Amino acid sequence: GAVVSQHPSRVICKSGTSVKIECRSLDFQATTMFWYRQFPKQSLMLMATSNEGSKATYEQGVEKDKFLINHASLTLSTLTVTSAHPEDSSFYICSAVKDPAGPTDTQYFGPGTRLTVL
Amino acid sequence: GNSVTQMEGPVTLSEEAFLTINCTYTATGYPSLFWYVQYPGEGLQLLLKATKADDKGSNKGFEATYRKETTSFHLEKGSVQVSDSAVYFCALSDQTGANNLFFGTGTRLTVIP
C-alpha cells in the first residue's frame, strides 16, 4: 500500500499562537510532498511543494513566512502555521509521491487536518 | 490557465441506481485527468485516471472517458452501492513534471438502501 498519515486530525488554537501539522509517509519514501488547503465547498488549493533537503516551493499568494514547511526526512514533512488568525481556519491536506518520482505519478493523500483558530 | 468544473451536488441515489457526475476542464497542453474519492475519515484515493484523449479509465465499476472535443471527463457507474457513498473529486495534471493537480470542488454522493 501507500499510506500517508497526518497529525493532528483536528486542532483548535487561540489567535496568535503557532500550530504544527505533521505529514508522514508510513510505508514508502517520498522526496516530494505537497500541502493543500481546502475551504468549505471549494477545491483543494495547492499551497506549496515540499522537497526533502531543500526549500519548499510556494504557490503565488501563499506567505512563506506564515506557512513554514520543513521536509527533514524522506518520510516526514511539517507545516507550521505561525501566528495563526481566524482567517487561517481551514482544512489542510498533504500528499506524497513515491520515490522515484515521475511527472505522471500518483499522489497519495493524508486524511487532512482541521484547523480552527479562535 | 488550468481549471476543473464539476457538478456541485450533493447527490442522493437509491442503491442500484445509475450514477453520473459531470466534470469539464480547461487546460493548456495535454493534461492527464483523474477522479479521486474520499471516504469518510480517510484521505483522497485515486479512483481512476486517463492520460490521453479517448482513453477510458475504469475501476470498481466506475468509468470515465477523456473527451477532448467536449473537454469532459464524466464519472459513471451503472449500479451504485451504499459503500460508494463518499466525496468524489475530478482533477487534472498539467504534466509540468511537478505533479501539480488542479481539483474540482468535489461532489458528495449518498447512496441509500
Short mmCIF file of N, CA and C in Angstrom, two decimals, chain A:
data_model
loop_
_atom_site.label_atom_id
_atom_site.label_comp_id
_atom_site.label_asym_id
_atom_site.label_seq_id
_atom_site.Cartn_x
_atom_site.Cartn_y
_atom_site.Cartn_z
N GLY A 1 0.81 -1.20 0.00
CA GLY A 1 0.00 0.00 0.00
C GLY A 1 0.85 1.25 0.00
N ALA A 2 0.16 2.36 0.08
CA ALA A 2 0.85 3.66 0.16
C ALA A 2 0.02 4.52 1.08
N VAL A 3 0.43 4.54 2.36
CA VAL A 3 -0.37 5.22 3.37
C VAL A 3 0.32 6.49 3.82
N VAL A 4 -0.46 7.55 3.88
CA VAL A 4 0.02 8.84 4.36
C VAL A 4 -0.82 9.23 5.56
N SER A 5 -0.16 9.58 6.64
CA SER A 5 -0.89 9.98 7.84
C SER A 5 -0.65 11.46 8.12
N GLN A 6 -1.57 12.06 8.83
CA GLN A 6 -1.43 13.43 9.28
C GLN A 6 -1.75 13.50 10.76
N HIS A 7 -1.02 14.39 11.44
CA HIS A 7 -1.27 14.58 12.86
C HIS A 7 -1.08 16.04 13.22
N PRO A 8 -2.00 16.64 13.95
CA PRO A 8 -3.23 16.03 14.45
C PRO A 8 -4.32 16.01 13.38
N SER A 9 -5.40 15.35 13.65
CA SER A 9 -6.51 15.35 12.71
C SER A 9 -7.38 16.59 12.90
N ARG A 10 -7.30 17.13 14.12
CA ARG A 10 -8.12 18.30 14.42
C ARG A 10 -7.39 19.11 15.48
N VAL A 11 -7.33 20.42 15.30
CA VAL A 11 -6.69 21.27 16.30
C VAL A 11 -7.44 22.59 16.40
N ILE A 12 -7.59 23.03 17.66
CA ILE A 12 -8.19 24.33 17.94
C ILE A 12 -7.17 25.14 18.71
N CYS A 13 -6.93 26.35 18.27
CA CYS A 13 -5.91 27.16 18.94
C CYS A 13 -6.39 28.60 19.07
N LYS A 14 -5.69 29.33 19.91
CA LYS A 14 -6.03 30.74 20.09
C LYS A 14 -5.29 31.58 19.05
N SER A 15 -5.88 32.71 18.71
CA SER A 15 -5.27 33.62 17.76
C SER A 15 -3.90 34.06 18.26
N GLY A 16 -2.92 34.06 17.37
CA GLY A 16 -1.57 34.48 17.72
C GLY A 16 -0.62 33.34 18.03
N THR A 17 -1.14 32.16 18.22
CA THR A 17 -0.28 31.01 18.51
C THR A 17 0.12 30.33 17.20
N SER A 18 1.11 29.43 17.31
CA SER A 18 1.59 28.69 16.14
C SER A 18 1.15 27.23 16.26
N VAL A 19 0.88 26.65 15.14
CA VAL A 19 0.42 25.26 15.10
C VAL A 19 1.25 24.48 14.10
N LYS A 20 1.70 23.31 14.51
CA LYS A 20 2.48 22.45 13.62
C LYS A 20 1.65 21.23 13.21
N ILE A 21 1.64 20.95 11.92
CA ILE A 21 0.93 19.79 11.38
C ILE A 21 1.97 18.87 10.72
N GLU A 22 1.89 17.59 11.07
CA GLU A 22 2.84 16.62 10.53
C GLU A 22 2.20 15.78 9.42
N CYS A 23 3.00 15.47 8.42
CA CYS A 23 2.58 14.60 7.33
C CYS A 23 3.63 13.52 7.18
N ARG A 24 3.22 12.26 7.32
CA ARG A 24 4.17 11.14 7.25
C ARG A 24 3.75 10.13 6.18
N SER A 25 4.73 9.70 5.39
CA SER A 25 4.51 8.55 4.53
C SER A 25 4.92 7.32 5.32
N LEU A 26 3.97 6.41 5.56
CA LEU A 26 4.20 5.33 6.51
C LEU A 26 4.94 4.13 5.93
N ASP A 27 4.77 3.87 4.65
CA ASP A 27 5.36 2.66 4.09
C ASP A 27 6.12 2.91 2.79
N PHE A 28 6.50 4.17 2.58
CA PHE A 28 7.31 4.46 1.40
C PHE A 28 8.08 5.76 1.66
N GLN A 29 9.11 5.95 0.85
CA GLN A 29 9.89 7.18 0.94
C GLN A 29 9.37 8.19 -0.07
N ALA A 30 9.41 9.44 0.30
CA ALA A 30 8.86 10.50 -0.55
C ALA A 30 9.76 11.72 -0.51
N THR A 31 10.48 11.92 -1.58
CA THR A 31 11.28 13.14 -1.69
C THR A 31 10.37 14.35 -1.83
N THR A 32 9.23 14.15 -2.48
CA THR A 32 8.32 15.24 -2.78
C THR A 32 6.99 15.05 -2.06
N MET A 33 6.58 16.07 -1.34
CA MET A 33 5.26 16.10 -0.70
C MET A 33 4.60 17.43 -1.05
N PHE A 34 3.29 17.45 -0.94
CA PHE A 34 2.53 18.65 -1.28
C PHE A 34 1.62 19.01 -0.11
N TRP A 35 1.40 20.31 0.04
CA TRP A 35 0.44 20.79 1.03
C TRP A 35 -0.67 21.55 0.31
N TYR A 36 -1.91 21.17 0.67
CA TYR A 36 -3.09 21.79 0.10
C TYR A 36 -3.93 22.40 1.21
N ARG A 37 -4.78 23.31 0.80
CA ARG A 37 -5.73 23.92 1.71
C ARG A 37 -7.10 23.83 1.07
N GLN A 38 -8.10 23.52 1.87
CA GLN A 38 -9.44 23.39 1.33
C GLN A 38 -10.42 24.18 2.18
N PHE A 39 -11.12 25.12 1.55
CA PHE A 39 -12.18 25.86 2.21
C PHE A 39 -13.49 25.13 1.95
N PRO A 40 -14.48 25.37 2.82
CA PRO A 40 -15.77 24.68 2.64
C PRO A 40 -16.35 24.88 1.24
N LYS A 41 -16.75 23.79 0.65
CA LYS A 41 -17.38 23.79 -0.67
C LYS A 41 -16.47 24.35 -1.75
N GLN A 42 -15.19 24.30 -1.54
CA GLN A 42 -14.25 24.76 -2.56
C GLN A 42 -13.22 23.69 -2.87
N SER A 43 -12.49 23.94 -3.93
CA SER A 43 -11.47 22.99 -4.37
C SER A 43 -10.32 22.93 -3.40
N LEU A 44 -9.53 21.86 -3.52
CA LEU A 44 -8.24 21.85 -2.85
C LEU A 44 -7.33 22.81 -3.60
N MET A 45 -6.67 23.67 -2.87
CA MET A 45 -5.75 24.62 -3.49
C MET A 45 -4.33 24.28 -3.05
N LEU A 46 -3.45 24.10 -4.02
CA LEU A 46 -2.06 23.79 -3.70
C LEU A 46 -1.41 25.00 -3.05
N MET A 47 -0.81 24.77 -1.88
CA MET A 47 -0.10 25.85 -1.19
C MET A 47 1.38 25.83 -1.53
N ALA A 48 1.96 24.63 -1.46
CA ALA A 48 3.42 24.54 -1.64
C ALA A 48 3.83 23.11 -1.94
N THR A 49 4.98 23.02 -2.57
CA THR A 49 5.62 21.73 -2.83
C THR A 49 6.81 21.62 -1.90
N SER A 50 6.84 20.52 -1.17
CA SER A 50 7.89 20.32 -0.17
C SER A 50 8.89 19.30 -0.69
N ASN A 51 10.16 19.66 -0.70
CA ASN A 51 11.20 18.77 -1.20
C ASN A 51 12.20 18.46 -0.10
N GLU A 52 12.45 17.19 0.12
CA GLU A 52 13.37 16.78 1.17
C GLU A 52 14.75 17.38 0.95
N GLY A 53 15.25 18.03 1.97
CA GLY A 53 16.60 18.56 1.92
C GLY A 53 16.74 19.90 1.21
N SER A 54 15.64 20.49 0.79
CA SER A 54 15.73 21.81 0.14
C SER A 54 14.52 22.65 0.54
N LYS A 55 14.55 23.89 0.13
CA LYS A 55 13.45 24.80 0.48
C LYS A 55 12.18 24.44 -0.28
N ALA A 56 11.06 24.70 0.37
CA ALA A 56 9.78 24.44 -0.28
C ALA A 56 9.52 25.48 -1.38
N THR A 57 8.73 25.08 -2.34
CA THR A 57 8.31 25.99 -3.41
C THR A 57 6.87 26.39 -3.15
N TYR A 58 6.63 27.67 -2.95
CA TYR A 58 5.30 28.15 -2.59
C TYR A 58 4.55 28.64 -3.83
N GLU A 59 3.25 28.44 -3.82
CA GLU A 59 2.41 28.95 -4.89
C GLU A 59 2.20 30.45 -4.70
N GLN A 60 1.86 31.08 -5.80
CA GLN A 60 1.64 32.52 -5.75
C GLN A 60 0.56 32.86 -4.75
N GLY A 61 0.83 33.86 -3.93
CA GLY A 61 -0.16 34.31 -2.96
C GLY A 61 -0.06 33.62 -1.61
N VAL A 62 0.79 32.63 -1.48
CA VAL A 62 0.96 31.93 -0.20
C VAL A 62 2.16 32.53 0.52
N GLU A 63 1.96 32.98 1.75
CA GLU A 63 3.04 33.64 2.51
C GLU A 63 3.98 32.59 3.09
N LYS A 64 5.20 32.57 2.63
CA LYS A 64 6.14 31.54 3.09
C LYS A 64 6.55 31.76 4.54
N ASP A 65 6.50 33.01 5.01
CA ASP A 65 6.88 33.26 6.40
C ASP A 65 5.76 32.89 7.36
N LYS A 66 4.56 32.76 6.84
CA LYS A 66 3.43 32.40 7.68
C LYS A 66 3.24 30.88 7.70
N PHE A 67 3.46 30.26 6.57
CA PHE A 67 3.29 28.82 6.45
C PHE A 67 4.67 28.19 6.23
N LEU A 68 5.29 27.83 7.34
CA LEU A 68 6.65 27.30 7.29
C LEU A 68 6.61 25.80 7.02
N ILE A 69 7.37 25.38 6.03
CA ILE A 69 7.41 23.97 5.66
C ILE A 69 8.81 23.44 5.85
N ASN A 70 8.89 22.29 6.52
CA ASN A 70 10.17 21.62 6.75
C ASN A 70 10.03 20.17 6.32
N HIS A 71 10.93 19.73 5.47
CA HIS A 71 10.89 18.34 4.96
C HIS A 71 12.24 17.71 5.27
N ALA A 72 12.41 17.38 6.55
CA ALA A 72 13.73 17.00 7.05
C ALA A 72 14.10 15.55 6.78
N SER A 73 13.12 14.73 6.44
CA SER A 73 13.45 13.34 6.15
C SER A 73 12.59 12.86 4.99
N LEU A 74 12.88 11.67 4.50
CA LEU A 74 12.14 11.15 3.34
C LEU A 74 10.76 10.65 3.70
N THR A 75 10.38 10.73 4.96
CA THR A 75 9.04 10.26 5.35
C THR A 75 8.27 11.30 6.15
N LEU A 76 8.81 12.49 6.31
CA LEU A 76 8.13 13.47 7.16
C LEU A 76 8.27 14.88 6.61
N SER A 77 7.12 15.54 6.48
CA SER A 77 7.08 16.97 6.17
C SER A 77 6.18 17.62 7.21
N THR A 78 6.57 18.82 7.64
CA THR A 78 5.73 19.53 8.60
C THR A 78 5.35 20.90 8.05
N LEU A 79 4.14 21.30 8.40
CA LEU A 79 3.63 22.62 8.05
C LEU A 79 3.34 23.33 9.36
N THR A 80 3.98 24.48 9.57
CA THR A 80 3.73 25.27 10.77
C THR A 80 3.02 26.55 10.37
N VAL A 81 1.84 26.74 10.93
CA VAL A 81 1.09 27.97 10.72
C VAL A 81 1.50 28.91 11.84
N THR A 82 2.23 29.95 11.51
CA THR A 82 2.75 30.84 12.53
C THR A 82 1.77 31.98 12.79
N SER A 83 1.70 32.39 14.07
CA SER A 83 0.82 33.48 14.47
C SER A 83 -0.54 33.34 13.78
N ALA A 84 -1.18 32.24 14.08
CA ALA A 84 -2.44 31.92 13.40
C ALA A 84 -3.54 32.92 13.73
N HIS A 85 -4.38 33.18 12.75
CA HIS A 85 -5.53 34.07 12.92
C HIS A 85 -6.78 33.35 12.42
N PRO A 86 -7.95 33.82 12.80
CA PRO A 86 -9.18 33.12 12.40
C PRO A 86 -9.28 32.85 10.90
N GLU A 87 -8.75 33.73 10.08
CA GLU A 87 -8.83 33.52 8.62
C GLU A 87 -7.97 32.35 8.15
N ASP A 88 -7.09 31.84 9.04
CA ASP A 88 -6.29 30.66 8.69
C ASP A 88 -7.04 29.37 8.96
N SER A 89 -8.20 29.48 9.58
CA SER A 89 -9.01 28.28 9.85
C SER A 89 -9.37 27.63 8.52
N SER A 90 -9.07 26.34 8.44
CA SER A 90 -9.28 25.65 7.17
C SER A 90 -8.98 24.17 7.35
N PHE A 91 -9.10 23.44 6.27
CA PHE A 91 -8.75 22.03 6.24
C PHE A 91 -7.45 21.90 5.45
N TYR A 92 -6.41 21.39 6.09
CA TYR A 92 -5.11 21.28 5.45
C TYR A 92 -4.83 19.82 5.12
N ILE A 93 -4.45 19.58 3.88
CA ILE A 93 -4.25 18.21 3.40
C ILE A 93 -2.87 18.10 2.79
N CYS A 94 -2.18 17.01 3.10
CA CYS A 94 -0.88 16.78 2.47
C CYS A 94 -0.97 15.57 1.55
N SER A 95 -0.03 15.50 0.64
CA SER A 95 0.09 14.32 -0.21
C SER A 95 1.56 14.03 -0.44
N ALA A 96 1.85 12.82 -0.87
CA ALA A 96 3.23 12.41 -1.10
C ALA A 96 3.31 11.58 -2.37
N VAL A 97 4.45 11.67 -3.03
CA VAL A 97 4.71 10.89 -4.24
C VAL A 97 5.84 9.91 -3.93
N LYS A 98 5.61 8.64 -4.29
CA LYS A 98 6.63 7.63 -4.02
C LYS A 98 7.90 7.92 -4.80
N ASP A 99 9.04 7.67 -4.17
CA ASP A 99 10.31 7.73 -4.88
C ASP A 99 10.50 6.48 -5.73
N PRO A 100 11.12 6.54 -6.89
CA PRO A 100 11.50 7.79 -7.58
C PRO A 100 10.29 8.41 -8.27
N ALA A 101 10.21 9.74 -8.22
CA ALA A 101 9.03 10.43 -8.71
C ALA A 101 9.15 10.74 -10.19
N GLY A 102 8.04 10.61 -10.91
CA GLY A 102 7.98 10.97 -12.31
C GLY A 102 6.86 11.96 -12.55
N PRO A 103 6.75 12.52 -13.73
CA PRO A 103 5.78 13.59 -13.98
C PRO A 103 4.33 13.17 -13.91
N THR A 104 4.04 11.89 -14.06
CA THR A 104 2.64 11.48 -14.03
C THR A 104 2.34 10.55 -12.87
N ASP A 105 3.20 10.55 -11.86
CA ASP A 105 2.99 9.63 -10.75
C ASP A 105 1.77 10.03 -9.91
N THR A 106 1.27 9.05 -9.20
CA THR A 106 0.10 9.27 -8.35
C THR A 106 0.51 9.94 -7.05
N GLN A 107 -0.31 10.88 -6.63
CA GLN A 107 -0.14 11.46 -5.30
C GLN A 107 -0.99 10.66 -4.31
N TYR A 108 -0.41 10.35 -3.15
CA TYR A 108 -1.12 9.66 -2.09
C TYR A 108 -1.41 10.67 -0.99
N PHE A 109 -2.68 10.75 -0.61
CA PHE A 109 -3.14 11.82 0.26
C PHE A 109 -3.30 11.38 1.71
N GLY A 110 -3.01 12.32 2.61
CA GLY A 110 -3.34 12.13 4.00
C GLY A 110 -4.80 12.45 4.24
N PRO A 111 -5.31 12.15 5.44
CA PRO A 111 -6.73 12.36 5.75
C PRO A 111 -7.09 13.79 6.06
N GLY A 112 -6.09 14.66 6.20
CA GLY A 112 -6.39 16.06 6.44
C GLY A 112 -6.36 16.45 7.91
N THR A 113 -6.16 17.74 8.14
CA THR A 113 -6.16 18.33 9.49
C THR A 113 -7.08 19.52 9.49
N ARG A 114 -8.04 19.49 10.38
CA ARG A 114 -8.98 20.61 10.51
C ARG A 114 -8.42 21.59 11.54
N LEU A 115 -8.07 22.79 11.10
CA LEU A 115 -7.55 23.83 12.00
C LEU A 115 -8.64 24.87 12.24
N THR A 116 -8.90 25.14 13.52
CA THR A 116 -9.83 26.19 13.91
C THR A 116 -9.09 27.16 14.81
N VAL A 117 -9.04 28.41 14.39
CA VAL A 117 -8.37 29.44 15.17
C VAL A 117 -9.43 30.35 15.79
N LEU A 118 -9.40 30.44 17.12
CA LEU A 118 -10.44 31.21 17.82
C LEU A 118 -10.04 32.68 17.97
#
